[in-house]
Short mmCIF file of C-alpha atoms and ligand atoms in Angstrom, two decimals:
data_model
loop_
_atom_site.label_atom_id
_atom_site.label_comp_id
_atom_site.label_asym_id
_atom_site.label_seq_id
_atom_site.Cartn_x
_atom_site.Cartn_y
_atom_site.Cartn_z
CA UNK A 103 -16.14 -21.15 -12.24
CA UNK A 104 -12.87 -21.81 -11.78
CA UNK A 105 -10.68 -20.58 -9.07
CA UNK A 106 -10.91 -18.03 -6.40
CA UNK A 107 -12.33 -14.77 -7.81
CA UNK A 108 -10.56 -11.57 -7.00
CA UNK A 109 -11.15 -9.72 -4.09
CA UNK A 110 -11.15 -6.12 -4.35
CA UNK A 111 -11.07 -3.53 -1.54
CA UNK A 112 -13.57 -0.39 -2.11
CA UNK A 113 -13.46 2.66 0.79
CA UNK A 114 -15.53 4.42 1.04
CA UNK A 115 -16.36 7.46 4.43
CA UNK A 116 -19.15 6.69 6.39
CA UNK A 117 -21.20 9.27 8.33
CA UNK A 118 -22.32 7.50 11.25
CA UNK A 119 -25.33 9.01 13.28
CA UNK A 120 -24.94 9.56 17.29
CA UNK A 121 -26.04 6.51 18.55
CA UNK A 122 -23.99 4.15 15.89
CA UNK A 123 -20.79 6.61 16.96
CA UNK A 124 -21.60 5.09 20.23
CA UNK A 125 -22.16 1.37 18.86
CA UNK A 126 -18.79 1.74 17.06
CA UNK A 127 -16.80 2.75 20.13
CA UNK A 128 -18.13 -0.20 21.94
CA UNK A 129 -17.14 -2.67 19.07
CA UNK A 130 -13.96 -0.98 19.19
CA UNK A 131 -13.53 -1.37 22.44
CA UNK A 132 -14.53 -4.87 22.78
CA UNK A 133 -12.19 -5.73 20.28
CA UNK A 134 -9.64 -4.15 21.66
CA UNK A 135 -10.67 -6.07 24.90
CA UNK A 136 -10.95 -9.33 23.39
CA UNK A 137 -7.54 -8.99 21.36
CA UNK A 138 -5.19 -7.75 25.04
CA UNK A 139 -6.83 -10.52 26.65
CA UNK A 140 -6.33 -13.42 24.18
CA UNK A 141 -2.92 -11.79 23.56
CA UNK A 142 -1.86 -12.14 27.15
CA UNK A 143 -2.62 -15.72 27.51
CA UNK A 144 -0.60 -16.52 24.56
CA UNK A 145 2.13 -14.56 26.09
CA UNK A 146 2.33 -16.06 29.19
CA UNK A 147 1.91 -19.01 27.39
CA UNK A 148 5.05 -18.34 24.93
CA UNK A 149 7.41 -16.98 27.52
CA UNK A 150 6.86 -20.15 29.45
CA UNK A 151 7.47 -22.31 26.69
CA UNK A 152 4.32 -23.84 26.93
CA UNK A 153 2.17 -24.48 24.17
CA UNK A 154 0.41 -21.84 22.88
CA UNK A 155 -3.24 -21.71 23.96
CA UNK A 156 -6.10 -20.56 21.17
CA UNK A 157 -8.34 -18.93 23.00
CA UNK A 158 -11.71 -17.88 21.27
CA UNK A 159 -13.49 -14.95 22.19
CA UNK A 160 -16.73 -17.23 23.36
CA UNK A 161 -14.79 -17.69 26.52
CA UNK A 162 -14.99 -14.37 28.09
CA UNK A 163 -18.26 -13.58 27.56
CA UNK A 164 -19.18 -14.83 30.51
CA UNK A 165 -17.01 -13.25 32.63
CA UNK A 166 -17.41 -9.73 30.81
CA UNK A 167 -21.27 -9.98 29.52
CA UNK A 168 -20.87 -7.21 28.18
CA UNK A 169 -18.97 -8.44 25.15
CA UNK A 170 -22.73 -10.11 24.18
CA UNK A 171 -23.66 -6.61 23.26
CA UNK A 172 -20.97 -6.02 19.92
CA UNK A 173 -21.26 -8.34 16.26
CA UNK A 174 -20.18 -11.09 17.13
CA UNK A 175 -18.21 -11.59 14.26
CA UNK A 176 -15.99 -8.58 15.36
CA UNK A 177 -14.56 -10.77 17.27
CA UNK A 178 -14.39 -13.57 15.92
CA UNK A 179 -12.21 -11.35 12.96
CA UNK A 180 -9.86 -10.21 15.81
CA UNK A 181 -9.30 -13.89 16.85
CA UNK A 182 -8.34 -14.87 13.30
CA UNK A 183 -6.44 -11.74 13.54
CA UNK A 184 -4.25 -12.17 15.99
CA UNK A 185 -3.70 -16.33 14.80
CA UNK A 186 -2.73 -14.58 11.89
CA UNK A 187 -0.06 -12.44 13.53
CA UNK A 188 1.51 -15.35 15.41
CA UNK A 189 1.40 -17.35 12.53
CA UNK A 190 3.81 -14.69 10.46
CA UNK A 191 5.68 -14.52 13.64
CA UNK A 192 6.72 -17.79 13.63
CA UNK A 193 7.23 -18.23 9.92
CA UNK A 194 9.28 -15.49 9.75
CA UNK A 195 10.90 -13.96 13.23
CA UNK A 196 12.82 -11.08 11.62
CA UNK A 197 9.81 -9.50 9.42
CA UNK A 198 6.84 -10.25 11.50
CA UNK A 199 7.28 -9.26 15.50
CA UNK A 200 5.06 -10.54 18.47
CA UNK A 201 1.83 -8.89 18.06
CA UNK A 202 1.46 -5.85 20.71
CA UNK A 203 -1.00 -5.01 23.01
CA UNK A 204 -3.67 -2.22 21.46
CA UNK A 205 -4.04 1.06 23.23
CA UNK A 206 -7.17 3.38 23.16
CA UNK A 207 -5.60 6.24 21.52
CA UNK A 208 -4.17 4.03 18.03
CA UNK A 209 -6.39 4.32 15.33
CA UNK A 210 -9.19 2.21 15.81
CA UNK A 211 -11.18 -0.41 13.73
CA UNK A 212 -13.11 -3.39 13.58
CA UNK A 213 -13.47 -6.12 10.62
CA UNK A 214 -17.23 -7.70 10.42
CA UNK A 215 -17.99 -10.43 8.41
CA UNK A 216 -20.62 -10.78 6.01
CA UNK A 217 -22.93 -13.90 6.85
CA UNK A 218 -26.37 -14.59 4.48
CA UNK A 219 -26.34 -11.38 3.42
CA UNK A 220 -25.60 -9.60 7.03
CA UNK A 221 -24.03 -6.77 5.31
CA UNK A 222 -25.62 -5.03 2.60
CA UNK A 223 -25.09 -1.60 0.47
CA UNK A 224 -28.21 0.70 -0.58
CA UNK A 225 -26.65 2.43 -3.83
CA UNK A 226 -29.91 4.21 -3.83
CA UNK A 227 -30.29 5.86 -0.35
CA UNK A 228 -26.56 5.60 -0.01
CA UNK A 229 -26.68 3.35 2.93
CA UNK A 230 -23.98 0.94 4.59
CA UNK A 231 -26.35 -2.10 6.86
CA UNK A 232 -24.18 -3.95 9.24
CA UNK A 233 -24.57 -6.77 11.64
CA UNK A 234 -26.01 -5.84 15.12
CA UNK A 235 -27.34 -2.02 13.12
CA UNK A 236 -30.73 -1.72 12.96
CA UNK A 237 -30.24 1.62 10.52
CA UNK A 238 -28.09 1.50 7.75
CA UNK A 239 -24.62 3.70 8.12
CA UNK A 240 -24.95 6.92 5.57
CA UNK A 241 -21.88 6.15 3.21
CA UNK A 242 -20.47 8.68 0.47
CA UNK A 243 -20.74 6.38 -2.41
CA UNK A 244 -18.37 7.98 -4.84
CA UNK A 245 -17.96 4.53 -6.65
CA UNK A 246 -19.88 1.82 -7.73
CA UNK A 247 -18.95 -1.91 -7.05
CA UNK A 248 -20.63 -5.39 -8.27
CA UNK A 249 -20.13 -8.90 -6.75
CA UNK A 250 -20.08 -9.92 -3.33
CA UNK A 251 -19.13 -8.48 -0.21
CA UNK A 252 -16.94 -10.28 1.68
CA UNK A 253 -16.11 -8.46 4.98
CA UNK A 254 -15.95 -4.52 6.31
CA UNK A 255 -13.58 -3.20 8.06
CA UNK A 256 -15.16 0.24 10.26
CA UNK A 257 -12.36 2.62 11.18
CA UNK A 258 -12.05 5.70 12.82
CA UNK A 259 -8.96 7.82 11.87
CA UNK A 260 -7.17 10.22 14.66
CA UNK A 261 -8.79 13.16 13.32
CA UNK A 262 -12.37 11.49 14.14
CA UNK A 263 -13.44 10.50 10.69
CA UNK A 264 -15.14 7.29 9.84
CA UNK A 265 -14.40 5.02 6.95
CA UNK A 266 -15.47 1.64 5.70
CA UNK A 267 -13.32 -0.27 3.80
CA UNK A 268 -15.40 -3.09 2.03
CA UNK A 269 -13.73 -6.29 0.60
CA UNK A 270 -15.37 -7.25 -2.78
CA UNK A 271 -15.38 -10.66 -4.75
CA UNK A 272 -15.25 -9.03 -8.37
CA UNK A 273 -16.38 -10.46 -11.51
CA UNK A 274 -12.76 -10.73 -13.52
CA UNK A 275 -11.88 -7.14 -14.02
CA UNK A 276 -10.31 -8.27 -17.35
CA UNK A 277 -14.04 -7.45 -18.66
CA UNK A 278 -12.86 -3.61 -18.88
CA UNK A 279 -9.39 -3.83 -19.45
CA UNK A 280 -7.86 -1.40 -21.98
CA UNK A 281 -6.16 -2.35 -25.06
CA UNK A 282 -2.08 -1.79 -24.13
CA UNK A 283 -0.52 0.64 -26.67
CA UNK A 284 3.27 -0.91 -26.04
CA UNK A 285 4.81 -4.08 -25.87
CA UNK A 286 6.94 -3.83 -22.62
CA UNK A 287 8.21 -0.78 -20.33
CA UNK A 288 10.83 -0.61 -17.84
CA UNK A 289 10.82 1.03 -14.66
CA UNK A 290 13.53 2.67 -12.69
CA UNK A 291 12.95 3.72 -9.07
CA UNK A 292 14.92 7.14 -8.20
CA UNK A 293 16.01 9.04 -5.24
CA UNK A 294 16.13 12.35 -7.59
CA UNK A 295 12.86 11.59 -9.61
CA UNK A 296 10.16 9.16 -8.06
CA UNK A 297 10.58 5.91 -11.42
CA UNK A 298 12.34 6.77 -14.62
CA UNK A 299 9.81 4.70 -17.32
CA UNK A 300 10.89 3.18 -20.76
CA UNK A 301 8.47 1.89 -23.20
CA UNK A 302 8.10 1.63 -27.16
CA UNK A 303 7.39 5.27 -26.86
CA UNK A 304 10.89 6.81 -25.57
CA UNK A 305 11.54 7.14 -21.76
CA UNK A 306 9.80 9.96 -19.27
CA UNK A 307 11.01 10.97 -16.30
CA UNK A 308 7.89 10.99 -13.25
CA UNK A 309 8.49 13.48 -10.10
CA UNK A 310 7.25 13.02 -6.55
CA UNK A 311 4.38 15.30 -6.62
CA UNK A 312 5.07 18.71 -5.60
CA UNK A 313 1.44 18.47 -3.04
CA UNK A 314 3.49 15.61 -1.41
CA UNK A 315 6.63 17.84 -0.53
CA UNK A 316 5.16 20.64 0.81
CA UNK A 317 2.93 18.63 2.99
CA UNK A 318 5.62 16.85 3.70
CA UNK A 319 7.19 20.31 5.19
CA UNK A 320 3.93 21.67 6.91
CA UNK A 321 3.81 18.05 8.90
CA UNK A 322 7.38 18.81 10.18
CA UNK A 323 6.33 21.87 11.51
CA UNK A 324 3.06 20.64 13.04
CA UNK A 325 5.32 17.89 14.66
CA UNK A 326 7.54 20.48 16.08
CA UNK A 327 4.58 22.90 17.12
CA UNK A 328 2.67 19.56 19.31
CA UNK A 329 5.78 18.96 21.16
CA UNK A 330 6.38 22.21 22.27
CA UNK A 331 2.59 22.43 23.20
CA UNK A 332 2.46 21.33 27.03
CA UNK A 333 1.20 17.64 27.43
CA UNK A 334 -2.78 17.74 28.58
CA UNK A 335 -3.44 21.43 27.71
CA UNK A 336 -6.26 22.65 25.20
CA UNK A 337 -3.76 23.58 22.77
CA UNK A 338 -2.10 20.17 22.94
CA UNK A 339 -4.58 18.60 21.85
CA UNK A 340 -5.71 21.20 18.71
CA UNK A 341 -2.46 20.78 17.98
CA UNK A 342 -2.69 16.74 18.06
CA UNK A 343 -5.70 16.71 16.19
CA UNK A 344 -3.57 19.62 12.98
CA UNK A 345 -0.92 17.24 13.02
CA UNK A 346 -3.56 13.54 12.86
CA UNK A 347 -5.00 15.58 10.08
CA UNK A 348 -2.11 16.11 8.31
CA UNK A 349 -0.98 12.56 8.53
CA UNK A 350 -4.47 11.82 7.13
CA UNK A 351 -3.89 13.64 4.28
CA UNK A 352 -0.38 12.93 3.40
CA UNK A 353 -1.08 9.32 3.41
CA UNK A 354 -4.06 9.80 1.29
CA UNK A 355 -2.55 12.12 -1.22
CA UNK A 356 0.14 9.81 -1.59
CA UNK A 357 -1.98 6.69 -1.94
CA UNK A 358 -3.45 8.30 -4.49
CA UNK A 359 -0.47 9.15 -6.62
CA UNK A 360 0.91 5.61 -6.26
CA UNK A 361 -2.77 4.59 -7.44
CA UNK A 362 -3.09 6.34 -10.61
CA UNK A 363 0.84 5.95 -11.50
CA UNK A 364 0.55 2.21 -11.33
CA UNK A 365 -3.07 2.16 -13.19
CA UNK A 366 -1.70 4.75 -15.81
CA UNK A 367 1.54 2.05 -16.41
CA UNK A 368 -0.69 -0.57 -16.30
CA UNK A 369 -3.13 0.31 -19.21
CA UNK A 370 -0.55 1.57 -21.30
CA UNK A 371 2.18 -1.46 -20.82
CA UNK A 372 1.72 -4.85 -21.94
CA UNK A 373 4.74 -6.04 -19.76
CA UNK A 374 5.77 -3.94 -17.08
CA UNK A 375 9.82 -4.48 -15.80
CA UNK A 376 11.26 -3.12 -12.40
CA UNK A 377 13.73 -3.87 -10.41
CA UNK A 378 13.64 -6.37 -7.83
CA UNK A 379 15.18 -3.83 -5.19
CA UNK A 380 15.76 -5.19 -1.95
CA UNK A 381 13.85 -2.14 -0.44
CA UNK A 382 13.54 -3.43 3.30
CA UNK A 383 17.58 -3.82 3.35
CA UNK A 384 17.70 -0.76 1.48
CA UNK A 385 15.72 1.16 4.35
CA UNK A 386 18.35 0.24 7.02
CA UNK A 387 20.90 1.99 5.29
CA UNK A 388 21.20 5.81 5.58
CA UNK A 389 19.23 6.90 2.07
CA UNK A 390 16.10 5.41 4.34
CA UNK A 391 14.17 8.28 4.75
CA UNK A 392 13.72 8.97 1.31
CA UNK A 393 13.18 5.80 0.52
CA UNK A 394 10.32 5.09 2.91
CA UNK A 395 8.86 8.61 1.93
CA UNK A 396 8.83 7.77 -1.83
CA UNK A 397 6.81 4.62 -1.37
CA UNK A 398 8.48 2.06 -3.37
CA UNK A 399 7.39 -0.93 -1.71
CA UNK A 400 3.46 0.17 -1.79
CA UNK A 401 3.99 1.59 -6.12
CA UNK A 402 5.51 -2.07 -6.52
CA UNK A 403 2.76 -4.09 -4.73
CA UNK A 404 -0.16 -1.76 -6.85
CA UNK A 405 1.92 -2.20 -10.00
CA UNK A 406 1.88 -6.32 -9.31
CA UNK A 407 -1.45 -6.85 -8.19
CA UNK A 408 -3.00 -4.38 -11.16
CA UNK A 409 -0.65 -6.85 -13.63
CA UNK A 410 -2.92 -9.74 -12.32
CA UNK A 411 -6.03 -8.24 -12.70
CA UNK A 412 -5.54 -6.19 -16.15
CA UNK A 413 -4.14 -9.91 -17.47
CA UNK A 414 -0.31 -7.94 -17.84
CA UNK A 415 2.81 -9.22 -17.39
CA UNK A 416 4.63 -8.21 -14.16
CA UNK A 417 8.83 -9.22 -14.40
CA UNK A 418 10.86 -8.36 -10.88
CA UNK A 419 14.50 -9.09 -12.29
CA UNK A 420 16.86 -10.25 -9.73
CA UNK A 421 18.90 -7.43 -7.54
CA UNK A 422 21.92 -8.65 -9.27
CA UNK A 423 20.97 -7.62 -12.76
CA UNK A 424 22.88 -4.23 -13.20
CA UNK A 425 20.33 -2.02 -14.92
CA UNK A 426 22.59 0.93 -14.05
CA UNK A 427 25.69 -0.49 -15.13
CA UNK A 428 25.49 -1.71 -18.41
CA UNK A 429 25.21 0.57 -21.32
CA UNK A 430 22.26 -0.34 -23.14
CA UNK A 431 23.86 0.52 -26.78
CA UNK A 432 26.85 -1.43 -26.90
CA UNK A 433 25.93 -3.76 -23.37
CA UNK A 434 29.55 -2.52 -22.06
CA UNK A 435 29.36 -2.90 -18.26
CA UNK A 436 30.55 -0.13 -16.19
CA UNK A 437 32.08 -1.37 -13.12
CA UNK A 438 33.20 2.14 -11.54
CA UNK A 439 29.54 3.38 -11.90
CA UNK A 440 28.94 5.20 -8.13
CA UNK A 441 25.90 5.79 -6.33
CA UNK A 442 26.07 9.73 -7.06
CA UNK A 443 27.04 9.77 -10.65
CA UNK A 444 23.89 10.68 -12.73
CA UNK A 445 25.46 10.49 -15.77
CA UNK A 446 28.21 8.70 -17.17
CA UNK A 447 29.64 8.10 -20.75
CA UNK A 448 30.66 4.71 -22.40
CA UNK A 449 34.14 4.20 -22.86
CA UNK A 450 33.51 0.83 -25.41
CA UNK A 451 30.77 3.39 -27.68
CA UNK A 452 31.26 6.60 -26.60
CA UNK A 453 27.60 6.81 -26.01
CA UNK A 454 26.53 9.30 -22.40
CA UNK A 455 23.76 7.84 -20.76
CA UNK A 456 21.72 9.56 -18.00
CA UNK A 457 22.17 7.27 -15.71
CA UNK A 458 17.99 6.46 -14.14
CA UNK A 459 17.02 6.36 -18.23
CA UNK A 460 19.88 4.44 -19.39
CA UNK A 461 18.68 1.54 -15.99
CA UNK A 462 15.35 1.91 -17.65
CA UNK A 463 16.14 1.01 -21.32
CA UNK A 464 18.10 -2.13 -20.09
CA UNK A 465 15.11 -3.03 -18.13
CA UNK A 466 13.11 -2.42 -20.85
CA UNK A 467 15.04 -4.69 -23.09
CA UNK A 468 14.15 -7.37 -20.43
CA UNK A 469 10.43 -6.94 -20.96
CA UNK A 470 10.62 -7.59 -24.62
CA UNK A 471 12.93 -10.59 -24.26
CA UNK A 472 16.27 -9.08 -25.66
CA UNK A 473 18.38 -9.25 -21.96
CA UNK A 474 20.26 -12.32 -22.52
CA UNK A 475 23.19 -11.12 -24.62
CA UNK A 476 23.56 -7.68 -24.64
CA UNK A 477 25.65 -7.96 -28.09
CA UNK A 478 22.13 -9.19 -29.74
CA UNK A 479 21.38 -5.81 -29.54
CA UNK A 480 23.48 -4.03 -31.68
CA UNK A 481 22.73 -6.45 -34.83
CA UNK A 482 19.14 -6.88 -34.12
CA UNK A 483 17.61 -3.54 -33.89
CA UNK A 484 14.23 -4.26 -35.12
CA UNK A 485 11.59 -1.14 -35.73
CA UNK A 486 9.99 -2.20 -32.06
CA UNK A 487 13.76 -1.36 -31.04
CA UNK A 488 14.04 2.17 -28.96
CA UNK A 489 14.39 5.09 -31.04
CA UNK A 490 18.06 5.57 -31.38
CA UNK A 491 18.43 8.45 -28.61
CA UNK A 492 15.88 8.38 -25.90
CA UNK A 493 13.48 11.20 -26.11
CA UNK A 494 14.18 12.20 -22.60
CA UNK A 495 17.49 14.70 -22.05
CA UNK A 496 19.07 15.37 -19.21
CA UNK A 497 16.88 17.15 -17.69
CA UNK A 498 14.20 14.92 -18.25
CA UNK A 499 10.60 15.40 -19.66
CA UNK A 500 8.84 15.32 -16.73
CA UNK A 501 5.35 13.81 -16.15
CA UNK A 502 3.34 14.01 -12.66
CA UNK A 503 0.67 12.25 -12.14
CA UNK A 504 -2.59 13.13 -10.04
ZN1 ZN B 682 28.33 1.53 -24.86
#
């Protein structure tokens, strides 16, 4: 064997009976416990400018017996945890803040390790066994997994569903990969249109799913309808749970779309391009709610760790590379380009490029090697070259996903 195998997250919702309900909440809770507690020693610690104590969760249990009662390696997973989260802290002040005390009503979890086979999965009698559980957790299997399980992670959204979320050490998924139909694509990420894609094929235009939007628009109102509700009354709180519901579903629609984008791209790309866009600068200026709504970050992490696994190449040019800018015929760059023009024409080759496909081309040049000098172009158009007008016109063939 050689190296670390991949680890692969499967979730999966988990119908817990009464009395695990009950076991959960007290795991939950002691976690919770365990994590304040350590948290304010290391606090007190920190603003005294002592050094910082590791506390391990052995030493309350004394004090608080009741702790004996959870998995035990709950909390040992909230000490590493929380080591972790000072850790980041101090590599990195600006990203990474002090961790925060957890309150009851934030979504709650608990991670579990798997020890000598402590947690298992019945694929048969669709059962979930964890540590401390006599009965095995009924679990909605909608997908199979092989290899070994590494750790669980039990969580309980707003809206009082259950989930597991079960960390996998896969086999090398390279074993089913798909053959890629084209050598390279590039990728633009859009405000208008959610990426504008290039590849051996032409360019296509992909929208941010209409489901998203107006869910989008029924959360607003939800939002507005809870705080108008008064604070403790019955209708508050139906009103909490339609808008914890609605979050639910938002972030899962959207997870999904960003899932089977990148996986689509991925199986049909041999080398994938996309900008290397600041995007945590980019969300402190003004375009940042549509930014953080369109989920560039998250489509860019799935698109990179899918690269690894599929055995494709994954290129993140640098910010400064001015895939809008340059025309990708004639490699004349256009200084005057603004932020709002969406189409421009070339003043060197009179070509008129829309501006998201035109960002795409160049970036698809990248991917198959021809960025360097944008002259080569002209004199080597080879039949791999783009087809001499994109297939996409200005209003864009548009492709949605999910
Ligand atoms: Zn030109």
């Amino acid at each position: 064997m050689q190296g670390k195998l991949p680890i692969k997250a499967y979730k999966y919702r988990i119908y817990p009976t009464d009395a695990q309900v009950v076991f959960f909440a007290k795991t939950f809770g002691c976690c919770r416990f365990v994590w304040n507690k350590m948290l304010e020693e290391k606090l007190q610690a920190y603003k005294k400018k002592e050094r910082i104590p590791q506390p391990t969760p052995a030493k309350y249990k004394k004090e608080f017996p009741f702790l004996k009662e959870v998995d035990c390696f709950a909390l040992v997973a909230v000490q590493n945890h929380l080591e972790d989260a000072f850790h980041n802290h101090f590599k990195n002040r600006k990203l990474f803040k002090l961790p925060k005390f957890k309150k009851k009503r934030e979504k709650q979890s608990y991670t579990t390790y798997n020890t000598n086979n402590s947690i298992r999965v019945d694929f048969e009698k669709s059962l979930l066994y964890l540590p401390k559980l006599r009965k095995g957790v009924k679990i909605e299997l909608h997908r199979r997994f092989d290899g070994k399980i590494k750790s669980v992670t039990v969580s309980r959204t707003h809206d009082g569903k259950y989930y597991a979320s079960i960390l996998v050490e896969t086999d090398n998924p390279r074993n089913n990969v798909v053959e890629s139909k084209s050598k390279a694509c590039g990728i633009d990420l859009g405000l208008e249109h959610f990426v504008t894609v290039t590849n051996d094929f032409g360019s296509y235009k992909v929208e941010h799913p209409k489901y998203l939007r107006r869910g989008e628009e029924r959360l607003k109102r939800l939002q507005k309808s809870f705080s108008r509700k008064q604070k403790g009354s019955k209708n508050s709180e139906k009103a909490r749970l339609r808008l914890a519901r609605q979050h639910a579903y938002i972030s899962n629609a959207r997870n999904d779309f960003l899932h089977k984008l990148s996986k689509a791209i991925i199986d049909e790309n041999q080398v994938v391009v996309v900008e290397d866009i600041n995007v945590k600068g980019l969300l402190k200026t003004r375009l940042a709610k549509s930014i953080s709504d369109s989920g560039w970050s998250k489509f860019l992490s799935y698109l990179k760790y899918k690269a690894e696994w599929y055995g494709r190449t994954f290129i993140q040019v640098d910010c400064f590379y001015p895939s809008s800018k340059l025309c990708h015929r004639c490699g004349y760059k256009n200084e005057d380009l603004a932020l709002h023009d969406r189409t421009w024409c070339c003043p060197a080759c009179g070509e008129t490029h829309d501006r998201d496909v035109n960002a795409s081309i160049n970036l698809y040049f990248v991917g198959l090697g021809r960025h360097e000098g944008m002259q080569a172009l002209v004199d080597d158009r080879s039949p791999n070259g783009l087809p001499q007008k994109p297939s996409c016109d200005e209003t864009g063939s548009s492709t949605t996903y999910g």
